[in-house]
mmCIF file of C-alpha atoms in Angstrom:
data_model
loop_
_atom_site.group_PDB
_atom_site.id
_atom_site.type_symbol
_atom_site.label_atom_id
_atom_site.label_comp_id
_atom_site.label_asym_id
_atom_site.label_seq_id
_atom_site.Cartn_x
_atom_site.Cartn_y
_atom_site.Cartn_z
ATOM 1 C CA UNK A 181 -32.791 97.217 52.208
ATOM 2 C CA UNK A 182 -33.173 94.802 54.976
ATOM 3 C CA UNK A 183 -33.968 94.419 58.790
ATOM 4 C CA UNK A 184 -31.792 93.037 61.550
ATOM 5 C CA UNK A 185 -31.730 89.299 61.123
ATOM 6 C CA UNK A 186 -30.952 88.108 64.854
ATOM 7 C CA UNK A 187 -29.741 90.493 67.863
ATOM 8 C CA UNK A 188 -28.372 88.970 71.077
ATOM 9 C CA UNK A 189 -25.804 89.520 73.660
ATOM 10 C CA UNK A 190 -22.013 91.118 73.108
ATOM 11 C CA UNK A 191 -19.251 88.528 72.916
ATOM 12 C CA UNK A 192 -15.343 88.823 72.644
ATOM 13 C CA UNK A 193 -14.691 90.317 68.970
ATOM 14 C CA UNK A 194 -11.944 90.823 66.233
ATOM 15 C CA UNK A 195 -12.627 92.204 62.842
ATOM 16 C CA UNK A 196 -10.884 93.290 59.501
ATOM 17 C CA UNK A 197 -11.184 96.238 60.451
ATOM 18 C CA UNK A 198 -8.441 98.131 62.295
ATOM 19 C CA UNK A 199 -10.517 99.893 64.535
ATOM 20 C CA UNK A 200 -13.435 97.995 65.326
ATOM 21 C CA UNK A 201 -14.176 98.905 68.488
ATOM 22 C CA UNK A 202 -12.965 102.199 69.000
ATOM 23 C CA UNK A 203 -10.525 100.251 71.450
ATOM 24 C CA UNK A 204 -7.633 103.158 70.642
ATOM 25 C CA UNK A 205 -10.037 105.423 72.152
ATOM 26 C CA UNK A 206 -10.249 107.718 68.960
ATOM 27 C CA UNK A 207 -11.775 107.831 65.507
ATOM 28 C CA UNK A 208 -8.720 106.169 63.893
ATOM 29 C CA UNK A 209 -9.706 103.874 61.074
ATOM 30 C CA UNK A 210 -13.258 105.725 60.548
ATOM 31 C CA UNK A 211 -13.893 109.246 58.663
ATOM 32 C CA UNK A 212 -16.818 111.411 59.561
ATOM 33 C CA UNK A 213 -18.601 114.461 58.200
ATOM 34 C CA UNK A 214 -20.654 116.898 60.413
ATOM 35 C CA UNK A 215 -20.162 117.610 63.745
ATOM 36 C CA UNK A 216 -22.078 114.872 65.475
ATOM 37 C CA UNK A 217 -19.386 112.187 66.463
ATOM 38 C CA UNK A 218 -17.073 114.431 67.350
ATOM 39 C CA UNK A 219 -15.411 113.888 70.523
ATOM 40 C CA UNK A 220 -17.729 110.560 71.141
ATOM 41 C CA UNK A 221 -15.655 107.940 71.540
ATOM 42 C CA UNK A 222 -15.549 107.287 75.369
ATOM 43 C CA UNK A 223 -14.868 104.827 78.180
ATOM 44 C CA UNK A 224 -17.871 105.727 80.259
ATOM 45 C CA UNK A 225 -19.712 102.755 81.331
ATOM 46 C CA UNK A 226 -22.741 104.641 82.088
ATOM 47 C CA UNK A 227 -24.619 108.010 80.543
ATOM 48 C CA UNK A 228 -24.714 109.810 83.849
ATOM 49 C CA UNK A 229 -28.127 109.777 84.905
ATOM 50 C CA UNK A 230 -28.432 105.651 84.016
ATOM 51 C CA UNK A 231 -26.140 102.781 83.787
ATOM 52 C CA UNK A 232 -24.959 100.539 82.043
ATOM 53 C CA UNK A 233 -24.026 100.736 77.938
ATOM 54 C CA UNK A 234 -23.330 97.033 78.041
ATOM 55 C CA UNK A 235 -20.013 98.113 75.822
ATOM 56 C CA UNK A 236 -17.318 95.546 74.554
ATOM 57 C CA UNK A 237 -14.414 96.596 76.026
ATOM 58 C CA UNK A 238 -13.396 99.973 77.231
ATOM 59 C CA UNK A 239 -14.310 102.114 74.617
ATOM 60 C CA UNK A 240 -17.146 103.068 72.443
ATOM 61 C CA UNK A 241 -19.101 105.422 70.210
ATOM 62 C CA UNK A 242 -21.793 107.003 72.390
ATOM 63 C CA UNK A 243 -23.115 110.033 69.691
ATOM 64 C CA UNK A 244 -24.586 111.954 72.616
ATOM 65 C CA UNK A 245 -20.570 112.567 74.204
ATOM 66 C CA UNK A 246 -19.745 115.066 71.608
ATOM 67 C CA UNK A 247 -22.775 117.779 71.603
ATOM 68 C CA UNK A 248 -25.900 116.247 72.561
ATOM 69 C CA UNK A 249 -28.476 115.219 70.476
ATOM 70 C CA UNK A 250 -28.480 118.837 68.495
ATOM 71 C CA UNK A 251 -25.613 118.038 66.183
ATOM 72 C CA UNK A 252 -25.911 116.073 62.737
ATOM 73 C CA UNK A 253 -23.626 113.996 60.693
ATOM 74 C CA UNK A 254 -22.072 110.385 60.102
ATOM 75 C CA UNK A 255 -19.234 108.485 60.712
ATOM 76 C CA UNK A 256 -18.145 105.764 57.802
ATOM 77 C CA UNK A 257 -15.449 102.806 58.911
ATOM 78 C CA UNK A 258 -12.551 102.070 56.384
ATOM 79 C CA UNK A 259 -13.570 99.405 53.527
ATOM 80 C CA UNK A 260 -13.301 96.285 54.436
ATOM 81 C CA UNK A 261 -13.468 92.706 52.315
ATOM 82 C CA UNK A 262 -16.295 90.674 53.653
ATOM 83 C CA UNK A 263 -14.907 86.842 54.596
ATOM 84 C CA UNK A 264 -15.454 84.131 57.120
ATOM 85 C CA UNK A 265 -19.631 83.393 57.396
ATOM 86 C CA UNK A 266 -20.308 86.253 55.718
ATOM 87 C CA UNK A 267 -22.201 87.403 58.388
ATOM 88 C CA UNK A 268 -21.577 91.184 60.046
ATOM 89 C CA UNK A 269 -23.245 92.210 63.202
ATOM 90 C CA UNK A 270 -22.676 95.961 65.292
ATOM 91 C CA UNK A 271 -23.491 96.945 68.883
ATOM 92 C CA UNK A 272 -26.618 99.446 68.074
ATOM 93 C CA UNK A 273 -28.055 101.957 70.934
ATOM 94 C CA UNK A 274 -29.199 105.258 71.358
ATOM 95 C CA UNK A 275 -32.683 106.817 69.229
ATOM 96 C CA UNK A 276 -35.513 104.773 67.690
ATOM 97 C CA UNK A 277 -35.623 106.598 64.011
ATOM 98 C CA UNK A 278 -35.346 104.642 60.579
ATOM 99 C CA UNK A 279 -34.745 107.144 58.936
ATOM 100 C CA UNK A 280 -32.927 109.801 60.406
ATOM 101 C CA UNK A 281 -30.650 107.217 63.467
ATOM 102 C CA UNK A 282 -29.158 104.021 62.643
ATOM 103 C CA UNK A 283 -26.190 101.839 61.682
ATOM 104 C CA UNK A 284 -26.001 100.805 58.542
ATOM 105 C CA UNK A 285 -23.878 98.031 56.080
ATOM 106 C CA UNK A 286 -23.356 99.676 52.775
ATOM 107 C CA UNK A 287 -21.349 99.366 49.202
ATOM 108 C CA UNK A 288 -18.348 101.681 48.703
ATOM 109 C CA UNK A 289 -20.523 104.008 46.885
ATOM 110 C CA UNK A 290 -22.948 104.114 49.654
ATOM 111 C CA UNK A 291 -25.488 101.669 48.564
ATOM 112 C CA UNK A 292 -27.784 100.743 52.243
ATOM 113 C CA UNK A 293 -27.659 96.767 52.285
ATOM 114 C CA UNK A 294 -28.773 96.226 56.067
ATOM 115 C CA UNK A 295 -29.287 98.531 58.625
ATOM 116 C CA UNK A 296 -30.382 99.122 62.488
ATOM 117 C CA UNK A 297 -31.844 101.777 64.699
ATOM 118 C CA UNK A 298 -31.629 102.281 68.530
ATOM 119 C CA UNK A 299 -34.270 101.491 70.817
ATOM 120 C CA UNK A 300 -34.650 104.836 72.617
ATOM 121 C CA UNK A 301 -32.398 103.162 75.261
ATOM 122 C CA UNK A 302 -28.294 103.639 76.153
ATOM 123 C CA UNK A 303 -27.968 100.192 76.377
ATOM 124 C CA UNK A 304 -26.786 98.422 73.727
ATOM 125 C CA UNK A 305 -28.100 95.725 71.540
ATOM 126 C CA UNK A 306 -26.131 93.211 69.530
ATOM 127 C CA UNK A 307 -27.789 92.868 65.726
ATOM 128 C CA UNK A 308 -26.490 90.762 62.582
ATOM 129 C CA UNK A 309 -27.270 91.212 59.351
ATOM 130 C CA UNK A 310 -26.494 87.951 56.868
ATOM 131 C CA UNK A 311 -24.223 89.640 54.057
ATOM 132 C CA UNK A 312 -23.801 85.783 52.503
ATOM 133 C CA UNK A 313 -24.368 87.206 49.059
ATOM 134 C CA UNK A 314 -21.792 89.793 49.377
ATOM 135 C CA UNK A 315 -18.796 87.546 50.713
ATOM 136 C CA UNK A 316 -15.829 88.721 48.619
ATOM 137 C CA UNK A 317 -17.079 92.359 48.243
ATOM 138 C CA UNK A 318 -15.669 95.540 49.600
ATOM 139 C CA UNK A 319 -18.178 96.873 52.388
ATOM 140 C CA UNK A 320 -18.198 99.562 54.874
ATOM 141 C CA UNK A 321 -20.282 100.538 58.141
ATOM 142 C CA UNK A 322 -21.799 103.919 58.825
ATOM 143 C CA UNK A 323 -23.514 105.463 61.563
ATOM 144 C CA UNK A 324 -25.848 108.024 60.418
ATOM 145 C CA UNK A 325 -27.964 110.850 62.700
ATOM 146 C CA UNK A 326 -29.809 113.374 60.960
ATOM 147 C CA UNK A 327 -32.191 113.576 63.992
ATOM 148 C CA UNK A 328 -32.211 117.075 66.166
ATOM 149 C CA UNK A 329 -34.818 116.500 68.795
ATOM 150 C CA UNK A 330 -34.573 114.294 71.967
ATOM 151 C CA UNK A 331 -33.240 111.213 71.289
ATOM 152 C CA UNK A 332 -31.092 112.330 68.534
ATOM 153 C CA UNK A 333 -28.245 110.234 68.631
ATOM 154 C CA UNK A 334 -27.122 106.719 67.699
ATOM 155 C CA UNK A 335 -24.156 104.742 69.401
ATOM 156 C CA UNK A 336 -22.161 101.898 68.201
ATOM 157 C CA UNK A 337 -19.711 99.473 69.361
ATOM 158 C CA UNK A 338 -17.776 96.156 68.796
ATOM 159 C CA UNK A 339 -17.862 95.709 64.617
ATOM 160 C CA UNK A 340 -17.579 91.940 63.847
ATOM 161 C CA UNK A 341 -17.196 90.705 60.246
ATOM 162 C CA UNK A 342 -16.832 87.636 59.351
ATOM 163 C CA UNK A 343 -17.048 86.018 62.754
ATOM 164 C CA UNK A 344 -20.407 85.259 63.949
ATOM 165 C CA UNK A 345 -22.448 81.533 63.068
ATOM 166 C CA UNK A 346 -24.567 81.779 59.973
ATOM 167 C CA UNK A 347 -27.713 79.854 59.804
ATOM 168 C CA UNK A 348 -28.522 76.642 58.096
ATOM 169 C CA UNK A 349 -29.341 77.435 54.761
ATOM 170 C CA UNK A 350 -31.956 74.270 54.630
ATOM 171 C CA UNK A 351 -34.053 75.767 57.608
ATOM 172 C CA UNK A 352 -34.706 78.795 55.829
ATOM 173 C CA UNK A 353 -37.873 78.608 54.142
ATOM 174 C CA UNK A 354 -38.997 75.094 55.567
ATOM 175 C CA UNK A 355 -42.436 74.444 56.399
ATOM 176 C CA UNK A 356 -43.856 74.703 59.871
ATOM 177 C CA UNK A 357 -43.332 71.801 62.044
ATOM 178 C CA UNK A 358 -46.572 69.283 61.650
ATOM 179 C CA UNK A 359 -47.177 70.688 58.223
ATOM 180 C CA UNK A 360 -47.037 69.240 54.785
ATOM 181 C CA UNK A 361 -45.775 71.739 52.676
ATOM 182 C CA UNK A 362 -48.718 72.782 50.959
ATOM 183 C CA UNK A 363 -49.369 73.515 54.735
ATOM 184 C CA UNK A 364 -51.609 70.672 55.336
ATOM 185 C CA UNK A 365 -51.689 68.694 58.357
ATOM 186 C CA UNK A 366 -49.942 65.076 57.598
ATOM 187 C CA UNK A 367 -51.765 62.181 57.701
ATOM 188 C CA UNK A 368 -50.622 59.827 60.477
ATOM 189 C CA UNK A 369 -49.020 56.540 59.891
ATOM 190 C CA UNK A 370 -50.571 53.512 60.482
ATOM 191 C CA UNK A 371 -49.855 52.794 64.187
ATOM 192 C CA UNK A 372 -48.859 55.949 64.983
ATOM 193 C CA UNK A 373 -49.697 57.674 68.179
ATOM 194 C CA UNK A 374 -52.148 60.117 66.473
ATOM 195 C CA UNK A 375 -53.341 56.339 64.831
ATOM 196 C CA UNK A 376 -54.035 55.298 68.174
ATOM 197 C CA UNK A 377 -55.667 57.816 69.597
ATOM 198 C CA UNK A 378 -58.826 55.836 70.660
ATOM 199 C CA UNK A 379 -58.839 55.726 74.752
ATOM 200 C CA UNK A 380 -60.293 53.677 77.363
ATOM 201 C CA UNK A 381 -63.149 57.370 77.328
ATOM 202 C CA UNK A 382 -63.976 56.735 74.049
ATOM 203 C CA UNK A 383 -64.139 52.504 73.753
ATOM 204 C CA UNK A 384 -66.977 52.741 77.070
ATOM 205 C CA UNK A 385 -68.729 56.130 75.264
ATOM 206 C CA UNK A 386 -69.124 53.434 72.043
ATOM 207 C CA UNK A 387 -70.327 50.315 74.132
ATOM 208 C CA UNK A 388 -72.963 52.168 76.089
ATOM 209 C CA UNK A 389 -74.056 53.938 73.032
ATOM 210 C CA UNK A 390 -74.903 50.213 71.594
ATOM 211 C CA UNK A 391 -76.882 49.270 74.766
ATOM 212 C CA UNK A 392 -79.248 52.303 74.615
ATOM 213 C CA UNK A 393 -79.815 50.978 70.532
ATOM 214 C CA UNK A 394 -80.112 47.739 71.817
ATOM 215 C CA UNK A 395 -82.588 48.375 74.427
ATOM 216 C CA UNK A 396 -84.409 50.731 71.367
ATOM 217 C CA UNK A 397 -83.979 53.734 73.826
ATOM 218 C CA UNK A 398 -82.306 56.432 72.343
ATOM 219 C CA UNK A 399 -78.781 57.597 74.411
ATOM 220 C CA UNK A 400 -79.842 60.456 75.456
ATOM 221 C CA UNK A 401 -82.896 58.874 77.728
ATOM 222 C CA UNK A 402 -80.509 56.416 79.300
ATOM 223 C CA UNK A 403 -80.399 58.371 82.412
ATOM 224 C CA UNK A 404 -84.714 58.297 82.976
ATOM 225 C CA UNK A 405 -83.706 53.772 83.833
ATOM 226 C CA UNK A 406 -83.319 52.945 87.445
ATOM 227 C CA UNK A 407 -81.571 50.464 88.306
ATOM 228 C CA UNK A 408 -83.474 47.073 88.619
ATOM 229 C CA UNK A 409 -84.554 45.828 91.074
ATOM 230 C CA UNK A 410 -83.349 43.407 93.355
ATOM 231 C CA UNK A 411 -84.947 39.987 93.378
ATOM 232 C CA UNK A 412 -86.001 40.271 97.326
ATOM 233 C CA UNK A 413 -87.976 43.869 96.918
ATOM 234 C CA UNK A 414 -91.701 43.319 95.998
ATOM 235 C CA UNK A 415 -92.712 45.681 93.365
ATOM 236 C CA UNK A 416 -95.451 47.690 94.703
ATOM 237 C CA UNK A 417 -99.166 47.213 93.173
ATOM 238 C CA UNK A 418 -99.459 49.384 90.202
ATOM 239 C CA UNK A 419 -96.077 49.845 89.414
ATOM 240 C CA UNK A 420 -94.450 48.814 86.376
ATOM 241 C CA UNK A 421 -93.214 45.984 85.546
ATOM 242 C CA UNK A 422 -89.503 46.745 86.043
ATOM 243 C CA UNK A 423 -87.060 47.144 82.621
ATOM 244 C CA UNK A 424 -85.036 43.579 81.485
ATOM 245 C CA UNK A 425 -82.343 43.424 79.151
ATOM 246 C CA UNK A 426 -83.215 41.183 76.343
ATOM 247 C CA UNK A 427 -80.768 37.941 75.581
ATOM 248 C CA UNK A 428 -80.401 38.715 71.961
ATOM 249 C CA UNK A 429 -81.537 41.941 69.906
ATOM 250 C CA UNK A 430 -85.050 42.019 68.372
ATOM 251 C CA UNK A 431 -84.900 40.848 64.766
ATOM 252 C CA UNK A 432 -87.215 42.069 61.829
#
């Protein structure tokens, strides 16, 4: 069992299915047990005291229509032979509960491959599952509520098999960009940006480290020289003699 792989925005659909979307405004094409979809297919656009479902089309499955959140039971589409991309995505809304809410992708003999929950919000969500391994199979989609309390039903919309982009097999799994795949960082190439990192900063921080060795002062004293001076000021009695750079370093 799986999580959602990607989730999105609703597009324009068309499935295998015959009644995808719930677009004939009933539970044709889908077979339920329970009581809790009953009578929850509807065209409302919003749930009364909020807007908007974000449907596709006209109709959905909103599981709160037919008795509130009190009622239990599921609602299983027709099977269906997964083609095309091999990729299935639903419209999910409605209760945040993995195990009690949510939309599931499932074998003939009931066998959970992927599935969703809501988000505690009307609104729907677009989420597809990659089903690449099962291309060829016989699959169907069932909504599921179990759940009594508030927030006890699930919604679903706009079933698309088949239809929506897979992703490139060769990015899944790849390293992170600027890693070698043992993770390292790589090293760079010989004049490569990273090889030329040494700035205009750097080249003055090296040439006035040398003149502090030269003068056999260390760096960090640099700042207790004054400026010479110049050759009109008199150096007052009793003063130093002021500090001159030699020609050439001092030599063993």
């Amino acid at each position: 069992m799986t999580t959602p792989l990607m989730s999105g925005q609703a597009g324009a659909s068309e499935s295998t299915l015959s009644n995808p979307g719930f677009e004939r405004g009933d539970l044709s094409g889908w077979s339920t047990t329970g009581t809790a979809f009953h009578g929850s297919v509807t065209n409302q656009p919003g749930w009364g005291w909020g807007c908007c479902f974000n449907q596709q089309g006209t109709y959905h499955l909103w599981g709160f229509a037919g008795g509130g959140d009190a009622p239990t039971g599921t609602v299983t589409s027709e099977p269906f032979t997964l083609t095309g991309t091999g990729m299935v995505s639903v419209l999910v809304s409605g209760g945040r509960n993995d195990d009690q809410l949510y939309v599931a992708l499932t074998t003939l003999d009931g066998t959970v491959l992927h599935k969703a929950t809501g988000t505690d919000d009307e609104a729907y969500r677009r989420v597809t599952w990659d089903a690449r391994e099962h291309l060829g199979e016989q699959l169907r989609i069932t909504a599921v509520d179990r759940a009594t309390g508030g927030w006890g039903h699930i919604n679903l919309d706009d079933v698309r098999v088949g239809l929506d982009k897979a992703p490139a097999r060769a990015s899944m799994g790849s390293p992170p960009t600027g890693t070698s795949p043992r993770g390292r960082a790589p090293r760079p190439r010989s004049g490569s940006a990273r090889a030329r990192i040494p700035s205009a900063t750097s080249s003055t921080t090296r040439s006035t480290s040398r003149t502090a060795t030269h003068c056999g002062v260390p760096s960090d004293r640099r700042t207790a020289f004054s400026p010479a001076p110049s050759s009109s000021t008199a150096t007052p009695p009793g003063s130093p003699a002021p500090h001159r750079k030699r020609s050439s370093p001092r030599t063993a």
